[in-house]
PDB file of C-alpha atoms in Angstrom:
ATOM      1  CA  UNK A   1      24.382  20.079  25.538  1.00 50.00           C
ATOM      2  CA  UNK A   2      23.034  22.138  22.670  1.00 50.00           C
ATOM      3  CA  UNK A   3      20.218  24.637  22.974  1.00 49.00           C
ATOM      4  CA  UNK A   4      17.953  22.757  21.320  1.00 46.00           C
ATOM      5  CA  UNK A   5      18.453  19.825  23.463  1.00 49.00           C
ATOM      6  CA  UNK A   6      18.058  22.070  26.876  1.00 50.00           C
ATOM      7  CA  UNK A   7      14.920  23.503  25.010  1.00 48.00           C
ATOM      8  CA  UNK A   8      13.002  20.529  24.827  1.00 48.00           C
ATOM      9  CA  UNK A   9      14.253  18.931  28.225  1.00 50.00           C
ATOM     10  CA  UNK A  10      12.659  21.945  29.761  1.00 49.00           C
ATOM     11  CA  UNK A  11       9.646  21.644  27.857  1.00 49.00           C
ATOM     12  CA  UNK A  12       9.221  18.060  28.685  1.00 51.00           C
ATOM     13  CA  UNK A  13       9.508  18.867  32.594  1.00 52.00           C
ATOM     14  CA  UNK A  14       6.953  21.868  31.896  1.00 49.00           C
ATOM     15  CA  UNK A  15       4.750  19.622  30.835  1.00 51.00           C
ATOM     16  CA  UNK A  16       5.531  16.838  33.653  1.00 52.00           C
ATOM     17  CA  UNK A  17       4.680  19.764  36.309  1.00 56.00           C
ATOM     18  CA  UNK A  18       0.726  19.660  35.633  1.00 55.00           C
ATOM     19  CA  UNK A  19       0.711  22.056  32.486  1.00 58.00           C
ATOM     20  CA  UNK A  20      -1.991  20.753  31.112  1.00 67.00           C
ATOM     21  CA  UNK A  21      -1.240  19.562  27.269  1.00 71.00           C
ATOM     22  CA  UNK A  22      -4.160  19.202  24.555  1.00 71.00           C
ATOM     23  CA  UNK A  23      -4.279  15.844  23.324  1.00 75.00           C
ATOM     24  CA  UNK A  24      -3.417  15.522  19.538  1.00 71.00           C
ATOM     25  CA  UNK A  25      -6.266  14.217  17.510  1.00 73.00           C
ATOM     26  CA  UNK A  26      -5.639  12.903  13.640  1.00 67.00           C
ATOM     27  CA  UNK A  27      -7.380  13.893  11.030  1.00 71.00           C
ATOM     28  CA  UNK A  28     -10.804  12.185  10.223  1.00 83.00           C
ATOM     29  CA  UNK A  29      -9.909   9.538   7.440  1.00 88.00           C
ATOM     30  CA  UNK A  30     -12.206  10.193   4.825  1.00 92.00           C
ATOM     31  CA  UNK A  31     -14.376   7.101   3.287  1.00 94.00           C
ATOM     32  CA  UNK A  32     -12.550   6.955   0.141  1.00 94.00           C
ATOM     33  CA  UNK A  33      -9.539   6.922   1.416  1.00 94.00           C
ATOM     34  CA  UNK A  34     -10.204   3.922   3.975  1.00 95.00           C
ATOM     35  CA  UNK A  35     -11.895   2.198   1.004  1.00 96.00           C
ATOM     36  CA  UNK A  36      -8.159   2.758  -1.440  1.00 96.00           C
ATOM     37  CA  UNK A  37      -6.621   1.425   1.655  1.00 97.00           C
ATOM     38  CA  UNK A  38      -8.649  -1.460   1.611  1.00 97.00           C
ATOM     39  CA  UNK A  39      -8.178  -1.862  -1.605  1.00 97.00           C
ATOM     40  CA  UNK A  40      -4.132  -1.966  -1.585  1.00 97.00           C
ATOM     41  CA  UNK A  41      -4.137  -4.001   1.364  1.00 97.00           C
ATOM     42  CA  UNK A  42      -6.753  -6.821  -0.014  1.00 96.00           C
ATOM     43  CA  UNK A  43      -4.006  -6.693  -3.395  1.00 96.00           C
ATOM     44  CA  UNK A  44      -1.286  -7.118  -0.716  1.00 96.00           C
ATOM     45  CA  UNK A  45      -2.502  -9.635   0.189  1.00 97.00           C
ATOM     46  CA  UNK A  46      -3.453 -11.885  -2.850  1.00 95.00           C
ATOM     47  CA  UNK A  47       0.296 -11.646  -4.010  1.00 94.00           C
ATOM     48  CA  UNK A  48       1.252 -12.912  -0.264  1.00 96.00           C
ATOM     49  CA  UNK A  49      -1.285 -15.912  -0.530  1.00 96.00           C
ATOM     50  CA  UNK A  50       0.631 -17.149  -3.805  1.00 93.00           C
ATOM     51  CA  UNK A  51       3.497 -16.057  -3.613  1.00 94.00           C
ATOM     52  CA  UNK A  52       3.420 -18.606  -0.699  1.00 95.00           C
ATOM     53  CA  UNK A  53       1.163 -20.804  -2.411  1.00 93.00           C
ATOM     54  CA  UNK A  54       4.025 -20.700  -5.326  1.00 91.00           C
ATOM     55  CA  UNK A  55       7.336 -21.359  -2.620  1.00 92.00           C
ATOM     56  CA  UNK A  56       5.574 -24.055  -0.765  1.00 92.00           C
ATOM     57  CA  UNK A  57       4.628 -25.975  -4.217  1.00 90.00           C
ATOM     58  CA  UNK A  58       8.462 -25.385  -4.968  1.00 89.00           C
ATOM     59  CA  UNK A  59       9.047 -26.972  -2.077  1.00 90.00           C
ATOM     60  CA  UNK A  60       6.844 -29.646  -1.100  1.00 90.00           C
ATOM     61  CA  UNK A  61       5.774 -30.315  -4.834  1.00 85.00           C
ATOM     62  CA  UNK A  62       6.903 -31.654  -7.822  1.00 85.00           C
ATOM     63  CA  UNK A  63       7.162 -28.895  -9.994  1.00 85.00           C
ATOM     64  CA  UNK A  64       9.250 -29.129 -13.704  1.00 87.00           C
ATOM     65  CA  UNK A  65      12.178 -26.395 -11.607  1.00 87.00           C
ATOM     66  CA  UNK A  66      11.776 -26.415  -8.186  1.00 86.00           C
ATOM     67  CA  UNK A  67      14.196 -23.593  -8.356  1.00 89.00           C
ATOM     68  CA  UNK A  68      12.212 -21.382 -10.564  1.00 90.00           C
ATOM     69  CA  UNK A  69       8.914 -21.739  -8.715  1.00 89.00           C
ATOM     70  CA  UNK A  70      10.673 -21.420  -5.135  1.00 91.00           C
ATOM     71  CA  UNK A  71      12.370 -18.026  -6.398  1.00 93.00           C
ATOM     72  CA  UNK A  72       8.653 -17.070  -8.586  1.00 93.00           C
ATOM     73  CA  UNK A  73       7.197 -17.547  -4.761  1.00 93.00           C
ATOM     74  CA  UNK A  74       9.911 -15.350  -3.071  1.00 95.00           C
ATOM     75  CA  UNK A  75       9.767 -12.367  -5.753  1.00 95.00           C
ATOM     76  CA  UNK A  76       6.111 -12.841  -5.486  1.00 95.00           C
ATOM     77  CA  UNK A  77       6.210 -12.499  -1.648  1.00 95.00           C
ATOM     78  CA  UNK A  78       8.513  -9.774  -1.978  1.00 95.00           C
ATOM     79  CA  UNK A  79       6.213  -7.918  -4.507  1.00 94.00           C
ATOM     80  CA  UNK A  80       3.574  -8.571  -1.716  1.00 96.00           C
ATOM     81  CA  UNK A  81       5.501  -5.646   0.340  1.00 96.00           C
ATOM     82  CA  UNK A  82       5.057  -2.412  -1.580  1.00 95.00           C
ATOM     83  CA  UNK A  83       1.118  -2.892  -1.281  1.00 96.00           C
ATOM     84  CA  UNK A  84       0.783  -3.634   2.092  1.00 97.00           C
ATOM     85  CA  UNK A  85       3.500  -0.946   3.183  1.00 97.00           C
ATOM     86  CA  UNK A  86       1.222   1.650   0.925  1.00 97.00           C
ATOM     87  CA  UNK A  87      -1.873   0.314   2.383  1.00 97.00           C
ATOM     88  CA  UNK A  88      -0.402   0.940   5.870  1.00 97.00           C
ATOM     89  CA  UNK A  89       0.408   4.202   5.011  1.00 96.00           C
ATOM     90  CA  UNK A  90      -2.958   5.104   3.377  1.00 96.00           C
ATOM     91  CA  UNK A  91      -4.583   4.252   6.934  1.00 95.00           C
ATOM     92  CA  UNK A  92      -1.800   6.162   8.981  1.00 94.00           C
ATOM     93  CA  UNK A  93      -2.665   9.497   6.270  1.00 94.00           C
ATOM     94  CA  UNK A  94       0.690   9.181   5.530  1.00 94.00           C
ATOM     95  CA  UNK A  95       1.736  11.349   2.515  1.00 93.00           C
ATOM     96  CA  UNK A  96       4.493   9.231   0.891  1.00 95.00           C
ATOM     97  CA  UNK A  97       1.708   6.098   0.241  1.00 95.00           C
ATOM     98  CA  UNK A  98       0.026   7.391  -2.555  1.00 95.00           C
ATOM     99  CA  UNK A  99       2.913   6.967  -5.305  1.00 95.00           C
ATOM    100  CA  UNK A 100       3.328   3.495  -4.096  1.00 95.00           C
ATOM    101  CA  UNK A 101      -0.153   2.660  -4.014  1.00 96.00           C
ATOM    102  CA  UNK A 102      -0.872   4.240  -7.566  1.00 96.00           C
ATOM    103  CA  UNK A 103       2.177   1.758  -8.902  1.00 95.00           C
ATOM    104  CA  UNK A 104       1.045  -1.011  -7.648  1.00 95.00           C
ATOM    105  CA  UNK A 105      -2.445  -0.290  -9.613  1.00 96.00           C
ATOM    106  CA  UNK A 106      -0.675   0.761 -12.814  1.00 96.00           C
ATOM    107  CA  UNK A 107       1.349  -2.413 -12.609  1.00 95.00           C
ATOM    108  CA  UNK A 108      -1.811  -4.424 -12.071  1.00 95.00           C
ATOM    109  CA  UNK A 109      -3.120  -3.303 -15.099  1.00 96.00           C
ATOM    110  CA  UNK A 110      -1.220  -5.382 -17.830  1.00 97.00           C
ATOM    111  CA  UNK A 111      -1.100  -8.110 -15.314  1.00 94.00           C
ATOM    112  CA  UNK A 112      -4.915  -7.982 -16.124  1.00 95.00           C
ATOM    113  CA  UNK A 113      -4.257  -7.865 -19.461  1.00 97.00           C
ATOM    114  CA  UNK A 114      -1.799 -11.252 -19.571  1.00 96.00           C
ATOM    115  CA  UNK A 115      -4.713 -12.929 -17.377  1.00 94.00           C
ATOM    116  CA  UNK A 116      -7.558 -11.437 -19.792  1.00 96.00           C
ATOM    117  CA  UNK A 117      -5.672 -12.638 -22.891  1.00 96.00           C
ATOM    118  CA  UNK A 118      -4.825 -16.420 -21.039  1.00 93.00           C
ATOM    119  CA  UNK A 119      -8.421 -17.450 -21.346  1.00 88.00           C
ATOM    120  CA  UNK A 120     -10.763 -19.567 -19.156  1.00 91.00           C
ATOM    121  CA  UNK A 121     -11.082 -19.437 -16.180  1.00 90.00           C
ATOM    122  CA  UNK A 122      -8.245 -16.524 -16.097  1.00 93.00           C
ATOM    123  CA  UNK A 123     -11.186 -13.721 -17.418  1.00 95.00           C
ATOM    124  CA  UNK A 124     -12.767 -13.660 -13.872  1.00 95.00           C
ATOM    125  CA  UNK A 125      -9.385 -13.245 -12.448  1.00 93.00           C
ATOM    126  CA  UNK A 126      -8.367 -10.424 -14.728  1.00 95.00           C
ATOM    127  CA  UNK A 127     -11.873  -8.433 -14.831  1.00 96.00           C
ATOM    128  CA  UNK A 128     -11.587  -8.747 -11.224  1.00 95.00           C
ATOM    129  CA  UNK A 129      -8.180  -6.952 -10.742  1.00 95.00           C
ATOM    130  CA  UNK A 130      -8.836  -4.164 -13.742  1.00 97.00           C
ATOM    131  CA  UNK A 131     -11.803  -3.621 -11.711  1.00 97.00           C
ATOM    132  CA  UNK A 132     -10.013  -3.220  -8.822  1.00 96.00           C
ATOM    133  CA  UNK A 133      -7.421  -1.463  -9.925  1.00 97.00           C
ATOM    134  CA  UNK A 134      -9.312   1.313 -12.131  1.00 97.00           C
ATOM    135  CA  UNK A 135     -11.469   1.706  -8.631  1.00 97.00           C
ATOM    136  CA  UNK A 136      -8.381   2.115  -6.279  1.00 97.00           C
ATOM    137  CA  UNK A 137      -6.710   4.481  -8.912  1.00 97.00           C
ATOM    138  CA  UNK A 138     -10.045   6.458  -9.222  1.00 97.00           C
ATOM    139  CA  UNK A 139     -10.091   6.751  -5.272  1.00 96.00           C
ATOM    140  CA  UNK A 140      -6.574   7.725  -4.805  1.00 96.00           C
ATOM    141  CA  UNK A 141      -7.046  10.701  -7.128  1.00 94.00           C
ATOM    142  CA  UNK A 142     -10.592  11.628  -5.831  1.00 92.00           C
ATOM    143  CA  UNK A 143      -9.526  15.670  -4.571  1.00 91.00           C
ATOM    144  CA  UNK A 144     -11.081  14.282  -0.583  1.00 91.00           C
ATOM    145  CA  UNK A 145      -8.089  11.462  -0.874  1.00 92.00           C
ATOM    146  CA  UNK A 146      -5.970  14.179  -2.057  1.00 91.00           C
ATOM    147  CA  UNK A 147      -6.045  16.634   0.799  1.00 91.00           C
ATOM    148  CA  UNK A 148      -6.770  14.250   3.523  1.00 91.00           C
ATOM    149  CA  UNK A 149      -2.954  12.901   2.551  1.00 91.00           C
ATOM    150  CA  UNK A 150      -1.500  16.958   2.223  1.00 89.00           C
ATOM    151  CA  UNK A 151      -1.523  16.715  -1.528  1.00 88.00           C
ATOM    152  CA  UNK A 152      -3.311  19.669  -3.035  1.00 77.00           C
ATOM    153  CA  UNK A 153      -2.847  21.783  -6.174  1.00 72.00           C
ATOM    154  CA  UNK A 154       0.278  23.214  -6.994  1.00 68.00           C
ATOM    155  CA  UNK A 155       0.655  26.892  -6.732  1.00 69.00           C
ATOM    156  CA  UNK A 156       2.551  28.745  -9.776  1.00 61.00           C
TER     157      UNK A 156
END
């Protein structure tokens, strides 16, 4: 048994023996970042919704490839992950989430523009997600967000 293993088996039965141990507490989560968590995860979740929406027509529908829209619906579903795994992390103050999240809101961005530029009905849909996006991205960066996740400035 190393020392480092004998080292923290007696510190666990120190601690079993009544020593009494301070509970650890989290950080507060400040508003913005809950809010940039929200965000990601509500994102997250519109590409789940059709990326399902888009396998289940592939399957039960009559689309002109049922092979292209079932594998459209799985990449979709798949792209569904990285949000909701950032999102997750934004809640948990995790430091890794913040790259993810602020890819999935660059990415959003021309996907705005292809929906913007579509016409119809497809404006409301693609003001909507610029808006949401430019909001998340502004969040992430806000300097509270920043050093609630660890981030801060980097010393020379």
């Amino acid at each position: 048994m190393s020392s480092k293993q004998s080292a923290s088996k007696s510190a666990r039965k120190g601690a079993s023996k009544g020593a009494a141990v301070a509970p650890v507490t989290p950080p507060p989560r400040p508003a913005r970042l809950t809010a940039a968590a929200g965000l990601v995860a509500l994102e997250g979740l519109a590409l789940a919704v059709s990326g399902s929406y888009l396998l289940i027509m592939g399957l039960l529908g009559k689309p002109d490839s049922p092979q292209q829209a079932e594998m459209g619906g799985l990449t979709v579903l798949a792209l569904a992950a990285l949000p909701l795994i950032a999102a997750r992390g934004l809640w948990l103050l995790r430091r890794w989430s913040r790259g993810p999240a602020m890819i999935t809101q660059i990415m959003a961005l021309p996907v705005a523009w292809t929906l913007y530029n579509g016409g119809g009905a497809l404006i409301a849909g693609a003001v909507a997600l610029a808006l949401t996006a430019v909001a998340t991205l502004v969040l992430l960066v806000n300097p509270t967000a920043t050093e609630a996740l660890g981030i801060g400035p980097r010393e020379s």
